Amino acid sequence: MRFERVPMPDGVGARPRDGRGYPVPAITPWRDGQPQFALTDHGRSANCALERRCSVCGEFMERGPVWRVVGAAESTAIAEAVAAGRPYRNLAPTMEGPGHRACMLYASMVCPYLARPNARRRVTADGPADGLTAAAVRGAARGGTGAVVGFGDYEYAVTAERVLFRFLDVVEFLPHESAEEHLAELRAELARAAGAQGR
């Protein structure tokens, strides 16, 4: 699905754009006037964590659930925990920060890497790959079923090199093979938000 056909949350619409018109997430670094979509800016990510801001639109997140998009391995682990009635918490921290529900639904459809299981990264993360950066290596495929997941809360740590997140208490699990499956949910979420603003 072409990104311009995906309805855009207001906060995302206010973001700077790249030359193709893609909105640039709040945590994305810029180099020579170009956004580096496959990378995460330490300072921007730290500010979002410290100020409870969405990693996509950069706007404040109210207290309560937060969302993120997960790849195949984590999606499978969460699905198994949910099916067994067990609590889930990512014991290995991730560098991927949380966001609003609408923003993460949007990101799951617009980001080519998140949207399709066969998509591959065109840019590699700086430094050697490890458990935290393996997914950001050039040529790495997302693989399998992804998901947009809501969590009751999150924890974070800002180190000298990285901002790390742990998420706990799954409150919503929306798996997808292709993220287009979330289109109706995104439209409904945007309609709910518009209705709440109109009150």
Coordinates of N, CA and C in Angstrom, one line a residue:
M1 N 0.8 -1.2 0.0 CA 0.0 0.0 0.0 C 0.9 1.2 0.0
R2 N 0.6 2.2 -0.9 CA 1.4 3.4 -0.9 C 1.1 4.3 0.3
F3 N 2.2 4.9 0.8 CA 2.1 5.6 2.1 C 1.1 6.7 2.1
E4 N 0.9 7.4 0.9 CA 0.0 8.5 0.9 C -1.4 8.1 1.0
R5 N -1.7 6.8 0.9 CA -3.1 6.3 1.0 C -3.4 5.9 2.4
V6 N -2.4 6.0 3.3 CA -2.7 5.6 4.7 C -3.1 6.9 5.5
P7 N -4.2 6.9 6.2 CA -4.6 8.1 6.9 C -3.6 8.4 8.0
M8 N -3.2 9.7 8.1 CA -2.1 10.1 9.0 C -2.6 10.8 10.3
P9 N -2.1 10.3 11.4 CA -2.5 11.0 12.7 C -2.0 12.5 12.6
D10 N -2.7 13.4 13.3 CA -2.3 14.8 13.2 C -0.9 15.1 13.6
G11 N -0.4 14.4 14.7 CA 0.9 14.6 15.2 C 2.0 14.2 14.1
V12 N 1.7 13.1 13.4 CA 2.6 12.6 12.4 C 2.6 13.6 11.2
G13 N 1.4 14.2 10.9 CA 1.3 15.1 9.8 C 2.1 16.4 10.0
A14 N 2.4 16.7 11.3 CA 3.2 17.9 11.6 C 4.7 17.7 11.6
R15 N 5.1 16.4 11.4 CA 6.6 16.1 11.3 C 7.2 16.6 10.0
P16 N 8.5 16.8 10.1 CA 9.3 17.1 8.8 C 9.1 16.0 7.9
R17 N 9.3 16.2 6.6 CA 9.2 15.2 5.5 C 10.6 15.0 4.8
D18 N 10.8 13.8 4.3 CA 11.9 13.6 3.4 C 11.5 14.0 2.0
G19 N 12.4 13.8 1.0 CA 12.2 14.2 -0.3 C 11.1 13.5 -1.0
R20 N 10.7 12.3 -0.5 CA 9.6 11.6 -1.1 C 8.2 12.0 -0.5
G21 N 8.3 12.7 0.6 CA 7.1 13.1 1.3 C 6.8 12.2 2.6
Y22 N 7.7 11.3 2.9 CA 7.6 10.5 4.1 C 7.8 11.3 5.4
P23 N 6.9 11.3 6.3 CA 7.1 12.0 7.6 C 8.3 11.3 8.3
V24 N 9.1 12.1 9.0 CA 10.3 11.6 9.7 C 10.0 11.4 11.2
P25 N 10.1 10.2 11.7 CA 9.8 10.0 13.1 C 10.7 10.9 14.0
A26 N 10.2 11.1 15.2 CA 10.8 12.0 16.2 C 12.2 11.5 16.6
I27 N 12.5 10.2 16.6 CA 13.8 9.6 17.0 C 14.8 9.4 15.9
T28 N 14.4 9.8 14.7 CA 15.3 9.6 13.5 C 16.4 10.7 13.4
P29 N 17.6 10.2 13.3 CA 18.7 11.2 13.1 C 18.7 11.8 11.7
W30 N 19.4 12.9 11.5 CA 19.5 13.5 10.2 C 21.0 13.6 9.9
R31 N 21.4 13.4 8.7 CA 22.8 13.5 8.3 C 22.9 14.2 6.9
D32 N 23.6 15.3 6.9 CA 23.6 16.1 5.6 C 22.3 16.4 5.1
G33 N 21.4 16.8 5.9 CA 20.0 17.2 5.5 C 19.1 16.1 5.1
Q34 N 19.5 14.8 5.4 CA 18.7 13.6 5.0 C 18.4 12.8 6.2
P35 N 17.2 12.4 6.4 CA 16.9 11.5 7.6 C 17.5 10.1 7.3
Q36 N 17.9 9.5 8.4 CA 18.5 8.2 8.4 C 17.5 7.2 9.1
F37 N 16.5 6.8 8.3 CA 15.4 6.1 8.8 C 15.8 4.8 9.6
A38 N 16.8 4.1 9.2 CA 17.1 2.8 9.8 C 17.8 3.0 11.2
L39 N 18.2 4.2 11.5 CA 19.0 4.5 12.7 C 18.1 5.2 13.8
T40 N 18.6 5.2 15.0 CA 17.9 5.9 16.1 C 18.9 7.0 16.7
D41 N 18.5 8.2 16.8 CA 19.3 9.2 17.4 C 19.3 9.1 19.0
H42 N 20.4 9.0 19.6 CA 20.5 8.9 21.0 C 19.8 10.0 21.8
G43 N 20.1 11.2 21.4 CA 19.6 12.4 22.1 C 18.1 12.5 21.9
R44 N 17.6 12.3 20.7 CA 16.2 12.4 20.5 C 15.4 11.3 21.2
S45 N 16.0 10.1 21.2 CA 15.3 9.0 21.9 C 15.3 9.2 23.4
A46 N 16.4 9.7 23.9 CA 16.5 10.0 25.4 C 15.4 11.0 25.7
N47 N 15.3 12.1 24.9 CA 14.3 13.1 25.2 C 12.9 12.5 25.2
C48 N 12.6 11.7 24.3 CA 11.3 11.1 24.2 C 11.0 10.2 25.5
A49 N 12.0 9.5 25.9 CA 11.9 8.6 27.1 C 11.7 9.5 28.3
L50 N 12.6 10.5 28.5 CA 12.5 11.3 29.7 C 11.3 12.1 29.8
E51 N 10.7 12.6 28.7 CA 9.6 13.5 28.7 C 8.3 12.8 28.3
R52 N 8.3 11.4 28.2 CA 7.2 10.6 27.9 C 6.6 11.1 26.6
R53 N 7.4 11.1 25.5 CA 6.9 11.5 24.2 C 6.9 10.3 23.3
C54 N 6.0 10.4 22.3 CA 5.9 9.3 21.3 C 7.1 9.3 20.4
S55 N 7.7 8.1 20.2 CA 8.9 8.0 19.3 C 8.6 8.3 17.9
V56 N 7.3 8.3 17.5 CA 6.9 8.6 16.1 C 6.6 10.1 15.9
C57 N 5.6 10.6 16.6 CA 5.2 12.0 16.4 C 5.9 13.0 17.3
G58 N 6.5 12.5 18.4 CA 7.2 13.4 19.3 C 6.3 14.1 20.3
E59 N 5.0 13.9 20.3 CA 4.1 14.5 21.2 C 3.9 13.7 22.5
F60 N 3.5 14.4 23.5 CA 3.3 13.8 24.8 C 2.3 12.7 24.8
M61 N 2.7 11.6 25.6 CA 1.8 10.5 25.8 C 1.2 10.5 27.2
E62 N -0.1 10.5 27.2 CA -0.8 10.5 28.5 C -0.4 9.3 29.3
R63 N -0.6 9.3 30.6 CA -0.4 8.1 31.4 C -1.4 7.1 31.0
G64 N -0.9 5.8 31.0 CA -1.7 4.7 30.5 C -1.0 3.9 29.5
P65 N -1.7 3.1 28.8 CA -1.0 2.2 27.8 C -0.2 2.9 26.8
V66 N 0.9 2.2 26.3 CA 1.7 2.7 25.2 C 1.8 1.5 24.2
W67 N 2.2 1.8 23.0 CA 2.2 0.8 21.9 C 3.6 0.8 21.3
R68 N 3.9 -0.3 20.6 CA 5.1 -0.4 19.8 C 4.8 -1.5 18.7
V69 N 5.6 -1.5 17.7 CA 5.5 -2.5 16.6 C 6.7 -3.5 16.8
V70 N 6.3 -4.7 16.8 CA 7.3 -5.8 17.0 C 7.5 -6.7 15.8
G71 N 8.6 -7.3 15.7 CA 8.9 -8.2 14.6 C 8.5 -9.6 14.9
A72 N 8.9 -10.6 14.1 CA 8.4 -11.9 14.2 C 8.8 -12.6 15.5
A73 N 10.0 -12.6 15.9 CA 10.4 -13.3 17.1 C 9.6 -12.9 18.4
E74 N 9.6 -11.5 18.5 CA 8.9 -11.0 19.7 C 7.4 -11.2 19.6
S75 N 6.8 -11.1 18.4 CA 5.4 -11.3 18.1 C 5.0 -12.8 18.5
T76 N 5.9 -13.7 18.2 CA 5.6 -15.1 18.5 C 5.7 -15.3 20.0
A77 N 6.6 -14.7 20.7 CA 6.8 -14.9 22.2 C 5.5 -14.3 22.9
I78 N 5.1 -13.1 22.4 CA 3.9 -12.5 23.0 C 2.7 -13.3 22.7
A79 N 2.5 -13.8 21.5 CA 1.3 -14.6 21.2 C 1.3 -15.9 22.1
E80 N 2.4 -16.5 22.3 CA 2.5 -17.7 23.2 C 2.1 -17.3 24.6
A81 N 2.6 -16.2 25.1 CA 2.3 -15.8 26.5 C 0.8 -15.4 26.6
V82 N 0.3 -14.7 25.6 CA -1.2 -14.4 25.7 C -2.0 -15.6 25.6
A83 N -1.7 -16.6 24.7 CA -2.5 -17.8 24.6 C -2.4 -18.6 25.9
A84 N -1.3 -18.6 26.6 CA -1.2 -19.4 27.8 C -1.6 -18.6 29.1
G85 N -2.0 -17.4 28.9 CA -2.5 -16.6 30.0 C -1.3 -16.2 30.9
R86 N -0.1 -16.1 30.4 CA 1.1 -15.7 31.2 C 1.4 -14.3 31.0
P87 N 1.9 -13.6 31.9 CA 2.4 -12.2 31.7 C 3.5 -12.2 30.8
Y88 N 3.7 -11.1 30.1 CA 4.9 -10.9 29.2 C 5.6 -9.7 29.5
R89 N 6.9 -9.8 29.5 CA 7.8 -8.7 29.7 C 9.1 -9.0 28.9
N90 N 9.5 -8.1 28.0 CA 10.7 -8.4 27.3 C 11.9 -8.3 28.2
L91 N 12.5 -9.4 28.5 CA 13.7 -9.5 29.4 C 14.9 -8.9 28.8
A92 N 15.0 -9.0 27.4 CA 16.1 -8.4 26.7 C 15.6 -7.0 26.3
P93 N 16.3 -5.9 26.8 CA 15.8 -4.6 26.5 C 15.9 -4.3 25.0
T94 N 15.1 -3.4 24.5 CA 15.1 -3.0 23.1 C 15.4 -1.5 23.0
M95 N 15.9 -1.1 21.8 CA 16.1 0.3 21.6 C 14.9 1.0 21.0
E96 N 13.8 0.2 20.7 CA 12.6 0.8 20.1 C 11.7 1.3 21.1
G97 N 11.5 2.6 21.1 CA 10.7 3.3 22.1 C 9.2 3.2 21.8
P98 N 8.3 3.5 22.8 CA 6.9 3.4 22.6 C 6.3 4.6 21.9
G99 N 5.0 4.5 21.7 CA 4.3 5.6 21.0 C 2.8 5.5 21.2
H100 N 2.1 6.5 20.6 CA 0.6 6.4 20.6 C 0.1 5.3 19.8
R101 N -1.1 4.8 20.1 CA -1.7 3.7 19.3 C -1.8 4.0 17.9
A102 N -2.4 5.2 17.6 CA -2.6 5.6 16.2 C -1.2 5.7 15.4
C103 N -0.2 6.3 16.1 CA 1.1 6.5 15.5 C 1.7 5.1 15.2
M104 N 1.6 4.2 16.1 CA 2.2 2.9 15.8 C 1.4 2.1 14.8
L105 N 0.1 2.2 14.7 CA -0.6 1.6 13.6 C -0.2 2.2 12.3
Y106 N 0.0 3.5 12.3 CA 0.4 4.2 11.1 C 1.8 3.7 10.7
A107 N 2.7 3.7 11.6 CA 4.1 3.3 11.3 C 4.2 1.9 10.8
S108 N 3.3 1.0 11.4 CA 3.4 -0.4 10.9 C 3.0 -0.5 9.4
M109 N 2.2 0.4 8.9 CA 1.8 0.3 7.5 C 2.7 1.1 6.6
V110 N 3.3 2.2 7.1 CA 4.1 3.1 6.2 C 5.5 2.7 6.1
C111 N 6.1 2.3 7.2 CA 7.5 1.9 7.2 C 7.7 0.6 6.4
P112 N 8.4 0.6 5.3 CA 8.5 -0.6 4.5 C 9.0 -1.8 5.3
Y113 N 10.0 -1.6 6.1 CA 10.6 -2.7 6.9 C 9.5 -3.3 7.9
L114 N 8.7 -2.5 8.5 CA 7.7 -3.0 9.4 C 6.5 -3.6 8.7
A115 N 6.2 -3.1 7.5 CA 4.9 -3.5 6.9 C 4.9 -4.9 6.3
R116 N 6.0 -5.3 5.8 CA 6.0 -6.6 5.0 C 7.1 -7.6 5.6
P117 N 6.8 -8.9 5.7 CA 7.7 -9.8 6.2 C 9.0 -10.0 5.4
N118 N 8.9 -9.8 4.1 CA 10.0 -10.0 3.2 C 10.9 -8.7 3.0
A119 N 10.4 -7.6 3.6 CA 11.2 -6.3 3.5 C 12.5 -6.4 4.2
R120 N 13.5 -5.8 3.6 CA 14.9 -5.8 4.1 C 15.4 -4.4 4.3
R121 N 16.3 -4.2 5.3 CA 16.9 -2.9 5.5 C 17.8 -2.5 4.4
R122 N 17.8 -1.2 4.0 CA 18.8 -0.8 3.0 C 20.0 -0.1 3.7
V123 N 19.8 0.3 5.0 CA 20.9 1.0 5.7 C 21.2 0.2 6.9
T124 N 22.5 0.1 7.3 CA 22.9 -0.7 8.5 C 23.1 0.3 9.7
A125 N 22.9 -0.2 10.9 CA 23.2 0.5 12.1 C 24.7 0.7 12.2
D126 N 25.1 1.7 12.9 CA 26.6 1.9 13.1 C 27.1 0.8 14.1
G127 N 28.3 0.4 13.9 CA 28.9 -0.6 14.9 C 28.5 -2.0 14.6
P128 N 29.1 -2.9 15.4 CA 28.9 -4.4 15.2 C 27.5 -4.7 15.6
A129 N 26.9 -5.7 15.0 CA 25.6 -6.2 15.3 C 25.6 -7.0 16.6
D130 N 24.6 -6.9 17.4 CA 24.5 -7.7 18.6 C 23.0 -7.9 18.8
G131 N 22.6 -8.4 20.0 CA 21.2 -8.7 20.2 C 20.3 -7.6 20.1
L132 N 20.8 -6.3 20.3 CA 20.0 -5.1 20.2 C 19.9 -4.5 18.9
T133 N 21.0 -4.7 18.1 CA 21.1 -4.1 16.8 C 21.0 -5.0 15.6
A134 N 20.8 -6.3 15.8 CA 20.8 -7.2 14.7 C 19.7 -6.9 13.7
A135 N 18.6 -6.4 14.2 CA 17.5 -6.1 13.3 C 17.8 -4.9 12.4
A136 N 18.8 -4.1 12.8 CA 19.1 -2.9 12.0 C 20.2 -3.1 11.0
V137 N 20.6 -4.3 10.8 CA 21.7 -4.6 9.9 C 21.2 -4.6 8.4
R138 N 22.0 -4.0 7.5 CA 21.7 -4.0 6.1 C 21.3 -5.4 5.6
G139 N 20.2 -5.5 5.0 CA 19.8 -6.8 4.4 C 19.0 -7.7 5.3
A140 N 18.9 -7.3 6.6 CA 18.1 -8.1 7.6 C 16.6 -8.0 7.2
A141 N 15.9 -9.2 7.1 CA 14.5 -9.2 6.8 C 13.7 -9.2 8.2
R142 N 12.5 -8.6 8.1 CA 11.7 -8.6 9.3 C 11.2 -10.0 9.6
G143 N 10.8 -10.7 8.6 CA 10.4 -12.1 8.7 C 9.1 -12.2 9.4
G144 N 8.4 -13.3 9.1 CA 7.2 -13.8 9.8 C 6.1 -12.8 10.1
T145 N 5.4 -13.0 11.2 CA 4.2 -12.2 11.6 C 4.7 -11.1 12.5
G146 N 4.4 -9.9 12.2 CA 4.7 -8.8 13.1 C 3.5 -8.5 13.9
A147 N 3.5 -7.4 14.7 CA 2.3 -7.1 15.5 C 2.5 -5.7 16.0
V148 N 1.3 -5.0 16.2 CA 1.2 -3.8 17.0 C 0.7 -4.2 18.4
V149 N 1.5 -3.9 19.4 CA 1.2 -4.4 20.7 C 1.1 -3.2 21.7
G150 N 0.0 -3.3 22.5 CA -0.2 -2.3 23.6 C 0.3 -2.9 24.9
F151 N 1.0 -2.0 25.6 CA 1.5 -2.4 26.9 C 1.0 -1.5 28.0
G152 N 0.8 -2.0 29.2 CA 0.3 -1.2 30.3 C 1.3 -0.2 30.8
D153 N 2.6 -0.5 30.6 CA 3.6 0.5 31.0 C 4.9 0.1 30.4
Y154 N 5.9 1.0 30.6 CA 7.3 0.7 30.2 C 8.3 1.3 31.1
E155 N 9.5 0.7 31.1 CA 10.6 1.2 31.8 C 11.7 1.6 30.8
Y156 N 12.6 2.5 31.2 CA 13.7 2.8 30.3 C 15.0 3.1 31.1
A157 N 16.1 3.0 30.4 CA 17.4 3.4 31.0 C 18.2 4.1 29.9
V158 N 18.7 5.3 30.2 CA 19.5 6.1 29.3 C 21.0 5.8 29.7
T159 N 21.7 5.1 28.8 CA 23.1 4.9 29.0 C 23.9 5.9 28.1
A160 N 25.2 5.8 28.2 CA 26.0 6.7 27.4 C 25.9 6.5 25.9
E161 N 25.6 5.2 25.6 CA 25.5 4.8 24.1 C 24.1 4.6 23.6
R162 N 23.2 4.2 24.5 CA 21.9 3.7 24.0 C 20.8 4.2 25.0
V163 N 19.6 4.2 24.5 CA 18.4 4.3 25.3 C 17.7 3.0 25.2
L164 N 17.5 2.3 26.3 CA 16.9 0.9 26.3 C 15.5 0.9 27.0
F165 N 14.7 0.1 26.5 CA 13.3 0.0 26.9 C 12.9 -1.4 27.3
R166 N 12.1 -1.5 28.3 CA 11.4 -2.8 28.7 C 9.9 -2.5 28.8
F167 N 9.1 -3.4 28.3 CA 7.7 -3.2 28.3 C 7.0 -4.4 29.1
L168 N 5.9 -4.0 29.7 CA 5.3 -5.0 30.6 C 3.8 -4.9 30.5
D169 N 3.1 -6.0 30.8 CA 1.6 -6.0 30.9 C 1.0 -5.8 29.5
V170 N 0.9 -6.8 28.7 CA 0.3 -6.7 27.3 C -1.2 -6.4 27.5
V171 N -1.7 -5.3 26.9 CA -3.1 -5.0 27.0 C -3.8 -5.1 25.6
E172 N -3.0 -5.2 24.6 CA -3.6 -5.4 23.2 C -2.5 -6.1 22.3
F173 N -3.0 -7.0 21.5 CA -2.1 -7.7 20.6 C -2.7 -7.8 19.3
L174 N -2.2 -7.1 18.3 CA -2.7 -7.0 16.9 C -1.7 -7.5 15.9
P175 N -1.7 -8.9 15.7 CA -0.7 -9.4 14.8 C -1.0 -9.1 13.3
H176 N 0.0 -9.2 12.5 CA -0.2 -9.0 11.0 C 0.8 -9.7 10.2
E177 N 0.4 -10.3 9.1 CA 1.4 -10.7 8.1 C 1.8 -9.5 7.3
S178 N 0.8 -8.8 6.7 CA 1.0 -7.5 6.0 C 0.3 -6.5 6.9
A179 N 0.9 -5.4 7.1 CA 0.4 -4.3 8.0 C -0.9 -3.7 7.5
E180 N -1.2 -3.9 6.2 CA -2.4 -3.3 5.6 C -3.6 -3.8 6.4
E181 N -3.5 -4.9 7.1 CA -4.5 -5.5 7.9 C -5.0 -4.5 9.0
H182 N -4.2 -3.6 9.3 CA -4.5 -2.6 10.4 C -5.2 -1.4 9.9
L183 N -5.5 -1.3 8.6 CA -6.1 -0.1 8.0 C -7.4 0.3 8.7
A184 N -8.3 -0.6 8.8 CA -9.6 -0.3 9.4 C -9.4 0.1 10.9
E185 N -8.5 -0.5 11.6 CA -8.3 -0.2 13.0 C -7.7 1.2 13.1
L186 N -6.8 1.6 12.2 CA -6.2 3.0 12.2 C -7.3 4.0 12.0
R187 N -8.2 3.7 11.0 CA -9.3 4.7 10.7 C -10.2 4.8 11.9
A188 N -10.5 3.7 12.5 CA -11.4 3.8 13.7 C -10.7 4.6 14.8
E189 N -9.4 4.4 15.0 CA -8.7 5.1 16.1 C -8.6 6.6 15.8
L190 N -8.4 7.0 14.6 CA -8.4 8.4 14.2 C -9.8 9.0 14.4
A191 N -10.8 8.2 14.1 CA -12.2 8.7 14.3 C -12.5 8.9 15.8
R192 N -12.0 8.0 16.6 CA -12.2 8.1 18.1 C -11.5 9.4 18.6
A193 N -10.2 9.6 18.1 CA -9.5 10.7 18.5 C -10.2 12.0 18.1
A194 N -10.7 12.1 16.9 CA -11.4 13.3 16.4 C -12.6 13.5 17.2
G195 N -13.4 12.5 17.6 CA -14.6 12.6 18.4 C -14.3 13.1 19.8
A196 N -13.1 12.6 20.4 CA -12.7 13.1 21.7 C -12.3 14.6 21.7
Q197 N -11.7 15.0 20.6 CA -11.3 16.4 20.5 C -12.5 17.3 20.3
G198 N -13.6 16.8 19.7 CA -14.8 17.5 19.4 C -15.7 17.7 20.6
R199 N -15.4 16.9 21.6 CA -16.3 17.1 22.8 C -15.9 18.2 23.7

